[in-house]
Amino acid sequence: MIEVKDLRKSFEDKTVLYDINATFYEGKTNLIIGQSGSGKTVLMKSIIGLITPEEGQVLYDGRDFLSMGIAQKKSLRTELGMLFQGSALFDNETVLGNVMFPLKMFSNMTYAEMKDRAEFCLERVNLQGADYKYPAEISGGMQKRVAIARAIALNPKYLFCDEPNSGLDPKTSILIDELLWDITHEYNITTIINTHDMNSVLGIGENIVFINKGRNEWVGNKDDIFHSDNEALNNFVFATDLFKRIKQAALLMGK
Amino acid sequence: MLRNKYWRIFATFVEKLYVIMLFITSCLQTFGEYALFMRKVLTKPDKWKESLKRYVAEISKLGIDSIPLVIVISLFIGAVCAIQMQINFANPLLPSYTVGLATRDILLLEFSSSILCLILAGKVGSNIASEIGTMRVTEQIDALEIMGINSCNFLVLPKIMALLTFIPVLTIFSMCAGLIGGYFVALMGIIPVSQYIYGIQSYFVEWYVWYAIIKSLFFSVVITSVASFYGYYVKGGALEVGKASTNSVVASSVLILLMDVLLTNLLLQ
């Protein structure tokens, strides 16, 4: 479980996050949603330590990340996995090399053991036969799957995904969402997904935190969204005619 | 009228002073950032085995891949030097072996260390800055940081060590290729071959070779670290990567020239 308490972040004179409080649960797909520029990426980067907030706490199962020393942070980072928006695969490594990379750096496995583990992870994300291809030689969807395989190679306790569906077609997006949902439940990971894809929100949102103009505006799950009277949330989630109709249909069906 | 004139001169002076102060502040700030960056670079690697592998790969990429360029340029510069010396030393008072002697000393003292490193600042420096810059904008450096890896050390230290250990080889190759270039000119009949050979052997000072190698060692650290620094702190996209690459070449060239003056003064006094 990850708890965020009174998190505040400013860039020069502009405050981006105002006293954010949120809890992200173990074994659940936790979503951070909000419009572009609302502060959700800053929130995620503050949680993982790429940005240092001015105030507040980030507790990883009770361990305050922001007050940790370098050695403690380094140790905790081996428990984190991250899927970046652009996949962030290493260009000079093959698919197999990318997945083996964290194992080479942080495990004492033999080469054969590392290869087995990497192949298992690639199989888990339904990616076979691309082991010796370079990131530039595979599609965007495949790159995302390689990035997921790399993120889970060290059996992380916490998995962070920054807009995992960006740049993907709807069908591949659903596949990635399902994969993240499966992995979260199979390995009991605390997964935090930063997204503004409504299919993801209504598909895998078990715990949703809605950020609006730097403030935590609403917390709930994918079913609660249909009954929410929060205007900003409704304007954001049900912005298109299609989603407005989905909401009407869902309410008529009594969901 | 007169008061206005003095006032304008004073205002211009203050304005110029302000611009100079801004420039000095900016230089000091950049130097501070560079020092902090180097502090992160010069730490114990997270995993020696992986860093060693990268070091070997970097020797191949930065060093061995530069050999053809170094040889071609040195060969031609050596030839041009010999021709220039022949033209300018065409004096009955000077012995004809002076052409070989002067060509050798130009190559040893300046070309094979300083000018070669200026050329490498363009080839190797822009390569490093664009590689690390691209890694920054595509979040590959963030990915390393998230894993708990000291990205500065992991990416930059093998590059610095690789060029530092390989630059003496490039310097020696450059000296040899330059002298061979001069020899080709002699073979073409522009200079007597025997006189050229005698010239390059006359009054040889061994220290000049060490001097060139010592200078190139310093320059290699400047090339790799400055290029890495500019690449590492890129913000934005492809356009900024290109700018960082250009800025790194400009900055390392200026630093090489400054350092050349200092080292020449120190080592040849």
Short mmCIF file of C-alpha atoms in Angstrom, two decimals:
data_model
loop_
_atom_site.label_atom_id
_atom_site.label_comp_id
_atom_site.label_asym_id
_atom_site.label_seq_id
_atom_site.Cartn_x
_atom_site.Cartn_y
_atom_site.Cartn_z
CA MET A 1 0.00 0.00 0.00
CA ILE A 2 1.20 3.50 -0.80
CA GLU A 3 -0.11 6.48 1.11
CA VAL A 4 0.36 10.08 0.04
CA LYS A 5 -0.12 12.68 2.76
CA ASP A 6 -0.41 16.45 2.33
CA LEU A 7 1.81 16.46 -0.75
CA ARG A 8 2.58 19.92 -2.10
CA LYS A 9 4.71 20.81 -5.09
CA SER A 10 5.45 24.13 -6.79
CA PHE A 11 7.55 25.12 -9.76
CA GLU A 12 8.95 28.60 -9.08
CA ASP A 13 5.84 30.60 -8.14
CA LYS A 14 3.28 28.20 -9.61
CA THR A 15 1.80 25.58 -7.28
CA VAL A 16 1.06 22.37 -9.17
CA LEU A 17 -0.09 20.11 -6.33
CA TYR A 18 -2.10 21.36 -3.33
CA ASP A 19 -1.97 19.13 -0.24
CA ILE A 20 -2.75 15.85 -2.01
CA ASN A 21 -3.96 12.98 0.16
CA ALA A 22 -4.47 9.58 -1.45
CA THR A 23 -4.16 5.87 -0.73
CA PHE A 24 -3.18 3.29 -3.33
CA TYR A 25 -4.04 -0.28 -2.38
CA GLU A 26 -2.12 -3.53 -2.70
CA GLY A 27 -3.45 -6.00 -5.28
CA LYS A 28 -5.57 -3.34 -6.96
CA THR A 29 -5.27 -1.27 -10.11
CA ASN A 30 -5.12 2.27 -8.75
CA LEU A 31 -5.74 4.96 -11.34
CA ILE A 32 -4.74 8.61 -11.24
CA ILE A 33 -6.91 10.48 -13.73
CA GLY A 34 -7.21 14.09 -14.74
CA GLN A 35 -6.93 16.48 -17.66
CA SER A 36 -3.62 17.28 -19.27
CA GLY A 37 -1.82 19.77 -17.03
CA SER A 38 -3.84 18.83 -13.95
CA GLY A 39 -0.74 17.62 -12.10
CA LYS A 40 -1.12 13.83 -12.32
CA THR A 41 2.32 13.24 -13.85
CA VAL A 42 3.91 15.51 -11.22
CA LEU A 43 2.07 13.49 -8.56
CA MET A 44 3.38 10.20 -9.94
CA LYS A 45 6.93 11.54 -10.32
CA SER A 46 6.77 12.83 -6.74
CA ILE A 47 5.69 9.41 -5.50
CA ILE A 48 8.54 7.62 -7.25
CA GLY A 49 11.10 10.28 -6.33
CA LEU A 50 11.91 11.77 -9.73
CA ILE A 51 10.62 15.08 -8.36
CA THR A 52 11.08 16.21 -4.75
CA PRO A 53 7.97 17.82 -3.27
CA GLU A 54 8.21 20.73 -0.83
CA GLU A 55 5.90 19.25 1.76
CA GLY A 56 4.17 16.01 2.59
CA GLN A 57 4.88 12.32 2.96
CA VAL A 58 4.94 9.32 0.65
CA LEU A 59 4.62 6.10 2.64
CA TYR A 60 5.50 2.77 1.05
CA ASP A 61 3.90 0.29 3.48
CA GLY A 62 4.60 2.78 6.26
CA ARG A 63 8.15 3.64 5.12
CA ASP A 64 8.49 7.36 4.44
CA PHE A 65 10.26 7.62 1.10
CA LEU A 66 11.04 11.31 1.29
CA SER A 67 12.91 11.08 4.60
CA MET A 68 14.96 8.01 3.57
CA GLY A 69 18.74 8.10 3.08
CA ILE A 70 20.37 7.29 -0.27
CA ALA A 71 21.03 3.63 0.63
CA GLN A 72 17.46 3.08 1.82
CA LYS A 73 16.04 4.72 -1.28
CA LYS A 74 18.26 2.56 -3.45
CA SER A 75 17.06 -0.56 -1.68
CA LEU A 76 13.40 0.49 -2.02
CA ARG A 77 13.84 1.21 -5.71
CA THR A 78 14.53 -2.46 -6.35
CA GLU A 79 10.92 -3.04 -5.25
CA LEU A 80 9.60 -0.62 -7.89
CA GLY A 81 8.77 -1.27 -11.51
CA MET A 82 7.90 1.47 -13.95
CA LEU A 83 6.28 1.55 -17.34
CA PHE A 84 7.00 4.86 -19.06
CA GLN A 85 4.75 6.65 -21.53
CA GLY A 86 7.23 6.12 -24.37
CA SER A 87 8.30 2.69 -23.03
CA ALA A 88 11.87 4.00 -22.36
CA LEU A 89 13.49 0.81 -23.64
CA PHE A 90 17.27 0.89 -24.06
CA ASP A 91 17.91 1.34 -27.78
CA ASN A 92 21.23 -0.49 -27.78
CA GLU A 93 19.83 -3.62 -26.08
CA THR A 94 17.69 -6.32 -27.64
CA VAL A 95 14.25 -7.16 -26.26
CA LEU A 96 15.82 -9.94 -24.17
CA GLY A 97 18.66 -7.62 -23.10
CA ASN A 98 16.16 -5.01 -21.92
CA VAL A 99 14.26 -7.50 -19.76
CA MET A 100 17.50 -8.99 -18.42
CA PHE A 101 18.93 -5.57 -17.58
CA PRO A 102 17.49 -5.17 -14.04
CA LEU A 103 18.42 -8.79 -13.30
CA LYS A 104 22.04 -8.14 -14.36
CA MET A 105 22.20 -5.06 -12.15
CA PHE A 106 20.43 -6.30 -9.03
CA SER A 107 20.52 -10.09 -8.88
CA ASN A 108 23.21 -12.68 -8.41
CA MET A 109 21.67 -15.03 -10.97
CA THR A 110 23.75 -16.87 -13.55
CA TYR A 111 23.31 -15.91 -17.20
CA ALA A 112 21.14 -19.00 -17.83
CA GLU A 113 18.91 -18.17 -14.86
CA MET A 114 18.54 -14.57 -15.98
CA LYS A 115 17.67 -15.68 -19.51
CA ASP A 116 15.06 -18.11 -18.17
CA ARG A 117 13.50 -15.43 -16.00
CA ALA A 118 13.47 -12.89 -18.85
CA GLU A 119 11.90 -15.41 -21.23
CA PHE A 120 9.29 -16.25 -18.60
CA CYS A 121 8.43 -12.54 -18.22
CA LEU A 122 8.20 -12.11 -22.01
CA GLU A 123 5.96 -15.17 -22.22
CA ARG A 124 3.81 -13.71 -19.42
CA VAL A 125 3.19 -10.58 -21.50
CA ASN A 126 2.43 -12.74 -24.55
CA LEU A 127 5.52 -11.72 -26.44
CA GLN A 128 7.43 -14.55 -28.01
CA GLY A 129 9.78 -14.72 -30.96
CA ALA A 130 11.03 -11.17 -30.59
CA ASP A 131 13.86 -11.88 -28.13
CA TYR A 132 16.68 -10.77 -30.39
CA LYS A 133 14.96 -7.81 -32.01
CA TYR A 134 15.84 -4.25 -31.09
CA PRO A 135 13.19 -1.81 -29.77
CA ALA A 136 13.20 0.10 -33.07
CA GLU A 137 12.24 -3.10 -34.91
CA ILE A 138 9.01 -3.80 -32.98
CA SER A 139 5.63 -2.05 -32.81
CA GLY A 140 4.51 0.39 -30.10
CA GLY A 141 2.25 -2.21 -28.48
CA MET A 142 5.08 -4.73 -28.39
CA GLN A 143 7.40 -2.12 -26.88
CA LYS A 144 4.88 -1.53 -24.09
CA ARG A 145 4.75 -5.26 -23.42
CA VAL A 146 8.55 -5.44 -23.30
CA ALA A 147 8.52 -2.52 -20.86
CA ILE A 148 5.97 -4.36 -18.69
CA ALA A 149 8.14 -7.50 -18.82
CA ARG A 150 11.17 -5.46 -17.77
CA ALA A 151 9.17 -3.81 -14.97
CA ILE A 152 8.08 -7.16 -13.50
CA ALA A 153 11.43 -8.96 -13.98
CA LEU A 154 12.51 -8.33 -10.39
CA ASN A 155 9.07 -9.23 -8.91
CA PRO A 156 8.26 -5.66 -7.85
CA LYS A 157 5.89 -4.84 -5.01
CA TYR A 158 4.90 -1.57 -6.63
CA LEU A 159 4.24 -0.99 -10.32
CA PHE A 160 3.89 2.48 -11.84
CA CYS A 161 2.51 3.07 -15.31
CA ASP A 162 2.57 6.49 -16.94
CA GLU A 163 -0.12 6.62 -19.60
CA PRO A 164 0.38 3.03 -20.74
CA ASN A 165 -2.15 3.37 -23.58
CA SER A 166 -0.86 6.51 -25.22
CA GLY A 167 -0.21 6.06 -28.92
CA LEU A 168 -1.89 2.66 -29.07
CA ASP A 169 -4.98 1.59 -31.00
CA PRO A 170 -8.10 0.78 -28.89
CA LYS A 171 -7.71 -2.98 -29.24
CA THR A 172 -4.06 -2.99 -28.15
CA SER A 173 -4.95 -0.57 -25.34
CA ILE A 174 -7.48 -3.06 -23.99
CA LEU A 175 -4.89 -5.84 -24.20
CA ILE A 176 -2.40 -3.74 -22.22
CA ASP A 177 -5.08 -2.86 -19.64
CA GLU A 178 -6.02 -6.52 -19.23
CA LEU A 179 -2.38 -7.46 -18.90
CA LEU A 180 -1.81 -4.87 -16.17
CA TRP A 181 -4.95 -6.01 -14.36
CA ASP A 182 -3.90 -9.68 -14.56
CA ILE A 183 -0.36 -9.00 -13.36
CA THR A 184 -1.60 -6.83 -10.48
CA HIS A 185 -3.87 -9.58 -9.18
CA GLU A 186 -1.56 -12.51 -9.96
CA TYR A 187 1.42 -11.03 -8.09
CA ASN A 188 -0.55 -8.90 -5.61
CA ILE A 189 1.22 -5.71 -6.72
CA THR A 190 0.29 -2.15 -5.79
CA THR A 191 -0.22 -0.80 -9.28
CA ILE A 192 -0.62 2.91 -9.96
CA ILE A 193 -1.67 3.90 -13.47
CA ASN A 194 -1.62 7.46 -14.68
CA THR A 195 -4.17 7.78 -17.49
CA HIS A 196 -6.76 9.85 -19.25
CA ASP A 197 -8.04 6.94 -21.32
CA MET A 198 -11.72 6.49 -20.42
CA ASN A 199 -11.72 2.86 -21.56
CA SER A 200 -9.09 2.17 -18.89
CA VAL A 201 -11.02 4.16 -16.29
CA LEU A 202 -14.24 2.25 -16.86
CA GLY A 203 -12.48 -1.06 -17.50
CA ILE A 204 -9.88 -1.55 -14.78
CA GLY A 205 -10.42 1.33 -12.33
CA GLU A 206 -10.61 -0.38 -8.95
CA ASN A 207 -9.46 2.69 -7.07
CA ILE A 208 -9.58 6.00 -8.90
CA VAL A 209 -8.08 9.30 -7.77
CA PHE A 210 -9.28 12.28 -9.79
CA ILE A 211 -6.87 15.23 -9.84
CA ASN A 212 -8.24 18.58 -10.97
CA LYS A 213 -6.13 21.75 -11.08
CA GLY A 214 -3.64 20.23 -8.63
CA ARG A 215 -6.24 19.17 -6.09
CA ASN A 216 -7.55 15.73 -5.20
CA GLU A 217 -11.12 16.25 -6.31
CA TRP A 218 -12.67 12.81 -6.08
CA VAL A 219 -11.88 9.22 -5.01
CA GLY A 220 -13.89 6.12 -5.91
CA ASN A 221 -14.04 3.16 -8.26
CA LYS A 222 -15.29 2.59 -11.81
CA ASP A 223 -18.87 1.93 -10.60
CA ASP A 224 -18.97 4.98 -8.33
CA ILE A 225 -18.15 7.21 -11.28
CA PHE A 226 -21.64 6.71 -12.76
CA HIS A 227 -23.28 8.05 -9.60
CA SER A 228 -20.92 10.90 -8.88
CA ASP A 229 -22.34 14.40 -8.91
CA ASN A 230 -18.88 15.99 -9.09
CA GLU A 231 -19.18 18.38 -11.99
CA ALA A 232 -15.47 18.47 -12.89
CA LEU A 233 -15.31 14.66 -12.88
CA ASN A 234 -18.44 14.31 -15.02
CA ASN A 235 -17.16 16.92 -17.47
CA PHE A 236 -13.90 15.04 -17.74
CA VAL A 237 -15.05 11.41 -17.86
CA PHE A 238 -18.27 11.86 -19.79
CA ALA A 239 -17.00 14.53 -22.14
CA THR A 240 -17.97 12.79 -25.38
CA ASP A 241 -21.46 11.84 -26.59
CA LEU A 242 -20.48 8.18 -26.53
CA PHE A 243 -19.56 8.24 -22.84
CA LYS A 244 -22.64 10.36 -22.01
CA ARG A 245 -24.79 7.63 -23.60
CA ILE A 246 -22.86 4.96 -21.73
CA LYS A 247 -23.62 6.77 -18.47
CA GLN A 248 -27.32 7.06 -19.32
CA ALA A 249 -27.46 3.38 -20.25
CA ALA A 250 -25.63 2.38 -17.08
CA LEU A 251 -27.98 4.43 -14.91
CA LEU A 252 -31.03 2.98 -16.70
CA MET A 253 -29.70 -0.51 -16.07
CA GLY A 254 -29.34 0.44 -12.43
CA LYS A 255 -25.59 -0.09 -12.28
CA MET B 1 24.16 68.96 -23.31
CA LEU B 2 27.47 67.92 -21.82
CA ARG B 3 25.76 66.40 -18.79
CA ASN B 4 23.49 64.38 -21.09
CA LYS B 5 26.52 63.08 -23.00
CA TYR B 6 28.26 61.93 -19.79
CA TRP B 7 25.04 60.41 -18.59
CA ARG B 8 24.69 58.39 -21.83
CA ILE B 9 28.30 57.17 -21.55
CA PHE B 10 27.69 56.17 -17.94
CA ALA B 11 24.44 54.37 -18.86
CA THR B 12 26.19 52.45 -21.66
CA PHE B 13 29.00 51.51 -19.28
CA VAL B 14 26.53 50.22 -16.67
CA GLU B 15 24.66 48.29 -19.34
CA LYS B 16 27.86 46.64 -20.61
CA LEU B 17 28.94 45.89 -17.06
CA TYR B 18 25.56 44.27 -16.38
CA VAL B 19 25.89 42.06 -19.48
CA ILE B 20 29.42 41.02 -18.42
CA MET B 21 28.23 40.26 -14.88
CA LEU B 22 25.37 38.16 -16.27
CA PHE B 23 27.83 36.24 -18.43
CA ILE B 24 30.18 35.63 -15.48
CA THR B 25 27.28 34.50 -13.28
CA SER B 26 26.05 32.15 -15.98
CA CYS B 27 29.58 30.69 -16.42
CA LEU B 28 29.95 30.19 -12.66
CA GLN B 29 26.53 28.56 -12.44
CA THR B 30 27.35 26.19 -15.31
CA PHE B 31 30.70 25.36 -13.72
CA GLY B 32 28.95 24.61 -10.40
CA GLU B 33 26.45 22.32 -12.14
CA TYR B 34 29.33 20.62 -13.98
CA ALA B 35 31.19 20.07 -10.67
CA LEU B 36 28.10 18.51 -9.09
CA PHE B 37 27.60 16.34 -12.16
CA MET B 38 31.22 15.13 -12.01
CA ARG B 39 30.78 14.35 -8.32
CA LYS B 40 27.98 11.97 -9.26
CA VAL B 41 30.05 10.51 -12.11
CA LEU B 42 33.17 9.85 -10.06
CA THR B 43 31.67 7.38 -7.60
CA LYS B 44 31.92 3.63 -7.18
CA PRO B 45 29.96 1.82 -9.91
CA ASP B 46 26.80 -0.03 -8.87
CA LYS B 47 28.03 -3.18 -10.57
CA TRP B 48 31.67 -3.39 -11.64
CA LYS B 49 31.04 -6.19 -14.13
CA GLU B 50 28.45 -4.21 -16.09
CA SER B 51 30.56 -1.04 -16.01
CA LEU B 52 33.56 -3.00 -17.29
CA LYS B 53 31.47 -4.36 -20.17
CA ARG B 54 30.36 -0.84 -21.04
CA TYR B 55 33.96 0.36 -20.81
CA VAL B 56 35.07 -2.21 -23.39
CA ALA B 57 32.14 -1.31 -25.66
CA GLU B 58 32.97 2.40 -25.35
CA ILE B 59 36.63 1.77 -26.27
CA SER B 60 35.36 0.23 -29.47
CA LYS B 61 32.83 2.99 -30.16
CA LEU B 62 34.81 6.08 -29.15
CA GLY B 63 38.35 4.88 -29.74
CA ILE B 64 38.66 2.18 -32.36
CA ASP B 65 35.95 3.71 -34.56
CA SER B 66 37.91 6.98 -34.57
CA ILE B 67 41.11 5.42 -35.94
CA PRO B 68 40.20 5.78 -39.66
CA LEU B 69 39.32 9.46 -39.23
CA VAL B 70 42.50 10.14 -37.25
CA ILE B 71 44.68 8.40 -39.82
CA VAL B 72 43.12 10.08 -42.86
CA ILE B 73 43.27 13.58 -41.35
CA SER B 74 46.80 13.14 -39.99
CA LEU B 75 48.05 11.72 -43.28
CA PHE B 76 46.85 14.75 -45.23
CA ILE B 77 47.91 17.31 -42.61
CA GLY B 78 51.38 15.71 -42.50
CA ALA B 79 51.60 15.97 -46.27
CA VAL B 80 50.39 19.59 -46.31
CA CYS B 81 52.84 20.51 -43.52
CA ALA B 82 55.74 19.06 -45.49
CA ILE B 83 54.75 20.98 -48.64
CA GLN B 84 54.27 24.23 -46.66
CA MET B 85 57.65 23.80 -44.98
CA GLN B 86 59.31 23.14 -48.32
CA ILE B 87 57.82 26.33 -49.77
CA ASN B 88 58.57 28.52 -46.75
CA PHE B 89 62.03 27.15 -46.00
CA ALA B 90 63.25 27.51 -49.57
CA ASN B 91 66.34 29.39 -48.46
CA PRO B 92 69.96 28.47 -49.24
CA LEU B 93 70.92 29.31 -45.66
CA LEU B 94 68.62 26.60 -44.24
CA PRO B 95 69.59 22.93 -44.63
CA SER B 96 67.00 20.90 -46.60
CA TYR B 97 66.46 18.47 -43.74
CA THR B 98 64.70 21.35 -41.88
CA VAL B 99 61.51 20.42 -43.74
CA GLY B 100 61.35 17.00 -42.05
CA LEU B 101 62.37 18.40 -38.69
CA ALA B 102 59.73 21.15 -38.73
CA THR B 103 57.01 18.80 -39.96
CA ARG B 104 57.81 16.36 -37.16
CA ASP B 105 57.81 19.05 -34.47
CA ILE B 106 54.53 20.57 -35.66
CA LEU B 107 52.90 17.15 -35.54
CA LEU B 108 54.36 16.21 -32.16
CA LEU B 109 53.88 19.52 -30.42
CA GLU B 110 50.50 20.66 -31.61
CA PHE B 111 48.69 18.70 -34.25
CA SER B 112 48.62 15.17 -32.78
CA SER B 113 47.41 16.40 -29.39
CA SER B 114 45.51 19.69 -29.54
CA ILE B 115 44.20 19.79 -33.12
CA LEU B 116 43.44 16.07 -33.06
CA CYS B 117 41.43 16.54 -29.86
CA LEU B 118 39.56 19.49 -31.40
CA ILE B 119 38.60 17.17 -34.25
CA LEU B 120 37.60 14.45 -31.78
CA ALA B 121 35.53 17.00 -29.83
CA GLY B 122 33.44 17.28 -32.98
CA LYS B 123 33.20 13.58 -33.76
CA VAL B 124 33.15 11.93 -30.33
CA GLY B 125 31.70 14.87 -28.39
CA SER B 126 28.65 15.34 -30.59
CA ASN B 127 28.10 11.58 -30.61
CA ILE B 128 28.13 11.41 -26.80
CA ALA B 129 25.95 14.52 -26.31
CA SER B 130 23.32 13.32 -28.78
CA GLU B 131 23.33 9.76 -27.39
CA ILE B 132 22.88 10.83 -23.76
CA GLY B 133 20.51 13.66 -24.76
CA THR B 134 18.28 11.22 -26.63
CA MET B 135 18.32 8.91 -23.63
CA ARG B 136 17.19 11.85 -21.50
CA VAL B 137 14.29 12.93 -23.73
CA THR B 138 13.08 9.35 -24.25
CA GLU B 139 13.06 8.81 -20.45
CA GLN B 140 15.73 6.07 -20.59
CA ILE B 141 17.75 7.96 -17.94
CA ASP B 142 14.62 8.21 -15.76
CA ALA B 143 14.19 4.46 -16.18
CA LEU B 144 17.74 3.92 -14.84
CA GLU B 145 17.10 6.26 -11.91
CA ILE B 146 13.84 4.49 -11.03
CA MET B 147 15.74 1.20 -10.91
CA GLY B 148 18.07 2.79 -8.35
CA ILE B 149 21.05 3.06 -10.70
CA ASN B 150 23.34 6.08 -10.55
CA SER B 151 22.76 7.04 -14.19
CA CYS B 152 25.61 9.60 -14.28
CA ASN B 153 28.12 7.03 -13.17
CA PHE B 154 26.67 4.19 -15.23
CA LEU B 155 26.55 6.13 -18.50
CA VAL B 156 29.41 8.60 -18.26
CA LEU B 157 32.27 6.98 -16.32
CA PRO B 158 32.88 4.19 -18.89
CA LYS B 159 33.03 6.83 -21.65
CA ILE B 160 35.55 8.97 -19.75
CA MET B 161 37.72 5.97 -18.88
CA ALA B 162 37.50 4.54 -22.42
CA LEU B 163 38.72 7.68 -24.18
CA LEU B 164 41.25 8.38 -21.44
CA THR B 165 42.88 5.00 -21.96
CA PHE B 166 42.62 5.01 -25.75
CA ILE B 167 43.65 8.60 -26.53
CA PRO B 168 47.42 7.84 -26.28
CA VAL B 169 46.91 5.22 -29.01
CA LEU B 170 45.11 7.76 -31.22
CA THR B 171 47.84 10.34 -30.57
CA ILE B 172 50.61 7.91 -31.53
CA PHE B 173 48.65 6.83 -34.63
CA SER B 174 48.24 10.47 -35.58
CA MET B 175 51.98 11.18 -35.21
CA CYS B 176 52.92 8.16 -37.32
CA ALA B 177 50.29 8.87 -39.99
CA GLY B 178 51.37 12.52 -40.19
CA LEU B 179 55.01 11.59 -40.69
CA ILE B 180 54.01 9.02 -43.32
CA GLY B 181 51.99 11.79 -45.06
CA GLY B 182 55.16 13.88 -45.22
CA TYR B 183 57.07 10.85 -46.52
CA PHE B 184 54.56 10.48 -49.39
CA VAL B 185 55.28 14.10 -50.33
CA ALA B 186 58.97 13.26 -50.33
CA LEU B 187 58.30 10.25 -52.54
CA MET B 188 56.51 12.53 -54.99
CA GLY B 189 59.83 14.32 -55.45
CA ILE B 190 58.93 17.58 -53.76
CA ILE B 191 61.55 17.03 -51.04
CA PRO B 192 64.56 14.71 -51.21
CA VAL B 193 63.54 11.48 -49.41
CA SER B 194 66.87 11.04 -47.65
CA GLN B 195 66.75 14.62 -46.37
CA TYR B 196 63.20 14.17 -45.09
CA ILE B 197 64.14 10.94 -43.27
CA TYR B 198 67.24 12.64 -41.84
CA GLY B 199 65.10 15.64 -40.79
CA ILE B 200 62.53 13.65 -38.87
CA GLN B 201 65.36 11.92 -36.97
CA SER B 202 67.36 15.05 -36.20
CA TYR B 203 67.27 16.83 -32.83
CA PHE B 204 64.56 14.52 -31.57
CA VAL B 205 63.29 15.41 -28.10
CA GLU B 206 61.55 12.42 -26.51
CA TRP B 207 59.74 14.67 -24.06
CA TYR B 208 57.69 16.12 -26.95
CA VAL B 209 55.97 12.74 -27.37
CA TRP B 210 55.16 12.57 -23.65
CA TYR B 211 54.06 16.19 -23.75
CA ALA B 212 51.57 15.39 -26.55
CA ILE B 213 50.28 12.33 -24.70
CA ILE B 214 49.87 14.19 -21.39
CA LYS B 215 47.98 17.01 -23.12
CA SER B 216 45.71 14.58 -24.95
CA LEU B 217 44.86 12.82 -21.66
CA PHE B 218 43.55 16.09 -20.23
CA PHE B 219 41.70 16.91 -23.44
CA SER B 220 40.04 13.49 -23.56
CA VAL B 221 38.48 14.07 -20.13
CA VAL B 222 37.22 17.47 -21.32
CA ILE B 223 35.71 15.99 -24.50
CA THR B 224 33.81 13.16 -22.80
CA SER B 225 32.74 14.90 -19.61
CA VAL B 226 31.60 18.17 -21.22
CA ALA B 227 29.65 16.35 -23.94
CA SER B 228 28.03 14.07 -21.36
CA PHE B 229 27.16 17.06 -19.18
CA TYR B 230 25.40 18.86 -22.04
CA GLY B 231 23.59 15.69 -23.08
CA TYR B 232 22.55 14.75 -19.55
CA TYR B 233 20.80 18.04 -18.82
CA VAL B 234 18.85 18.31 -22.08
CA LYS B 235 15.26 19.45 -21.60
CA GLY B 236 12.70 19.20 -24.36
CA GLY B 237 12.88 17.26 -27.60
CA ALA B 238 14.94 16.55 -30.68
CA LEU B 239 15.68 20.22 -31.32
CA GLU B 240 17.25 20.63 -27.87
CA VAL B 241 19.31 17.46 -28.38
CA GLY B 242 20.78 19.04 -31.52
CA LYS B 243 21.47 22.30 -29.67
CA ALA B 244 23.12 20.44 -26.79
CA SER B 245 25.31 18.60 -29.25
CA THR B 246 26.45 21.86 -30.87
CA ASN B 247 26.94 23.60 -27.51
CA SER B 248 29.01 20.70 -26.22
CA VAL B 249 31.36 20.91 -29.23
CA VAL B 250 31.74 24.68 -28.81
CA ALA B 251 32.32 24.46 -25.05
CA SER B 252 34.81 21.60 -25.22
CA SER B 253 36.71 23.28 -28.08
CA VAL B 254 37.09 26.50 -26.08
CA LEU B 255 38.14 24.55 -22.97
CA ILE B 256 40.67 22.52 -24.98
CA LEU B 257 42.23 25.71 -26.34
CA LEU B 258 42.34 27.30 -22.88
CA MET B 259 43.85 24.19 -21.39
CA ASP B 260 46.34 24.00 -24.26
CA VAL B 261 47.75 27.38 -23.30
CA LEU B 262 48.01 26.39 -19.63
CA LEU B 263 49.54 22.97 -20.28
CA THR B 264 52.02 24.28 -22.84
CA ASN B 265 53.15 26.86 -20.33
CA LEU B 266 53.44 24.25 -17.60
CA LEU B 267 55.04 21.42 -19.56
CA LEU B 268 57.40 23.25 -21.91
CA GLN B 269 58.77 25.95 -19.60
#
